[in-house]
Short mmCIF file of C-alpha atoms in Angstrom, two decimals:
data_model
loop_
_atom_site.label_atom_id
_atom_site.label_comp_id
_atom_site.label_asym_id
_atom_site.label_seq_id
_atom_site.Cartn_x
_atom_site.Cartn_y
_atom_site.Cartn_z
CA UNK A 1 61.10 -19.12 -28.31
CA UNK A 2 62.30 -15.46 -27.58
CA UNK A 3 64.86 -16.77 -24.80
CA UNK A 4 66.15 -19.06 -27.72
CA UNK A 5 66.41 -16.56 -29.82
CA UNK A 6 68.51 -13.94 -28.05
CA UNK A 7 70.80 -16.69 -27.21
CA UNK A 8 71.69 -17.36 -30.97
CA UNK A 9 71.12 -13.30 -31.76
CA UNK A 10 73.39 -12.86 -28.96
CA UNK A 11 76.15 -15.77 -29.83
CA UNK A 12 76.11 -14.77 -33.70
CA UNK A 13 77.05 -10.84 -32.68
CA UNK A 14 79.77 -11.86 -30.79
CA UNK A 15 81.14 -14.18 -33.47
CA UNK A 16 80.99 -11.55 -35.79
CA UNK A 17 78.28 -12.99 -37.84
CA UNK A 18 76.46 -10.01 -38.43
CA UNK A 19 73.39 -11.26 -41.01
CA UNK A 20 72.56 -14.11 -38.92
CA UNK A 21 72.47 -12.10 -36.10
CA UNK A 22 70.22 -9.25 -38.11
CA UNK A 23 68.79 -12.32 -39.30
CA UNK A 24 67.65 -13.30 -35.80
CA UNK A 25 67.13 -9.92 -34.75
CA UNK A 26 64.53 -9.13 -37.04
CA UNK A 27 62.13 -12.35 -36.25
CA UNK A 28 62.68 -10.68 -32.50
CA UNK A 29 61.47 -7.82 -33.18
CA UNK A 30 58.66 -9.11 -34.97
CA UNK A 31 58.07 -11.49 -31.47
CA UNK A 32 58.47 -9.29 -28.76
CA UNK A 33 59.43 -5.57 -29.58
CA UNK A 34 59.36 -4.17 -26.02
CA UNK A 35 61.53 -7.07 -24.39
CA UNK A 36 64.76 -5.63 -22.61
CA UNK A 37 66.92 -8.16 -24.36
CA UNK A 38 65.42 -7.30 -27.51
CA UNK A 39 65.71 -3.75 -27.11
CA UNK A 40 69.45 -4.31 -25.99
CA UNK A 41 70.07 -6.32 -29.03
CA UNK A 42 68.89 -3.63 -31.05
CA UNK A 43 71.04 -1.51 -29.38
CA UNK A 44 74.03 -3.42 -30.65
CA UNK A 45 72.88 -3.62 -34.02
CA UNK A 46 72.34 0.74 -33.99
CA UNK A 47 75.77 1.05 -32.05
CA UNK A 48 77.55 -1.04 -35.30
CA UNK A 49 75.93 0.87 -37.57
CA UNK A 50 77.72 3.86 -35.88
CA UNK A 51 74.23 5.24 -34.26
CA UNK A 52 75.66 5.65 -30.83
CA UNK A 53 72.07 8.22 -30.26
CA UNK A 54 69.58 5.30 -31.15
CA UNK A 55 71.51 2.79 -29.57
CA UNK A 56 71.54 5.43 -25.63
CA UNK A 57 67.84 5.44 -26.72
CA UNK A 58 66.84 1.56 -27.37
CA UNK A 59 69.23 1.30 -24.07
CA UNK A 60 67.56 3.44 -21.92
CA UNK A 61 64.29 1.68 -23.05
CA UNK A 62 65.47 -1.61 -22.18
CA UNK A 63 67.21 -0.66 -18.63
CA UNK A 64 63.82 1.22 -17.50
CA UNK A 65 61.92 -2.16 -18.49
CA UNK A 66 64.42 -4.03 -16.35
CA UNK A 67 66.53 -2.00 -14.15
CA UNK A 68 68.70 -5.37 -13.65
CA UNK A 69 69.69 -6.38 -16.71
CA UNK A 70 72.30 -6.29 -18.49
CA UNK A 71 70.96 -3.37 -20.46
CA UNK A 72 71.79 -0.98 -17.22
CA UNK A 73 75.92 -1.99 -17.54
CA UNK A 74 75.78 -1.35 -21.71
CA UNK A 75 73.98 1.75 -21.22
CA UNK A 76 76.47 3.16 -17.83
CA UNK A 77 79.33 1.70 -20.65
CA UNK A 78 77.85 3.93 -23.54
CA UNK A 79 77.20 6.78 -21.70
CA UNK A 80 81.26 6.95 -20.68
CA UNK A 81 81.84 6.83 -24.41
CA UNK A 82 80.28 9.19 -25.49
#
C-alpha cells in the first residue's frame, strides 16, 4: 500500500491539490514514518508551509536512509536555496 500511496501523495502535490495530498500524507505517516519517500514527502509539505529548516531536516533523514533517492537531488536543490 505505501508505494500506492506516495504515488497519489506525490501526483496530488504536483497538481496543486494540497488536502488530498495532506490527506494522503498523513495515513503515510501513520504507515511507515521512517520511509525515504515518506520523509521526502514530508519535506514538501514543511517546505510549503515556508519551513525550509524542517524540510533540510526530514531531507537529510530521508537521503541518509537511501543515499539514491530522489531525496539526495531535493536536498543538494534546497541546500542551494538557502
Amino acid at each position: 500500500h505505501v508505494p500506492a500511496l506516495v504515488n497519489l501523495a506525490s501526483i496530488a502535490q504536483r497538481q496543486g491539490a494540497q488536502q488530498e495530498f495532506e490527506r494522503h500524507l498523513a495515513v503515510l505517516v501513520d504507515l511507515a514514518p521512517r520511509n525515504p519517500d515518506v520523509l521526502r514527502l514530508r519535506a514538501l509539505a514543511a517546505k510549503a508551509r515556508g519551513d525550509a529548516g524542517e524540510a533540510l531536516a526530514l531531507l537529510q533523514r530521508a537521503a541518509d536512509a537511501a543515499p539514491s533517492s530522489q531525496a539526495v537531488l531535493q536536498l543538494s536543490a534546497l541546500q542551494q536555496e538557502m
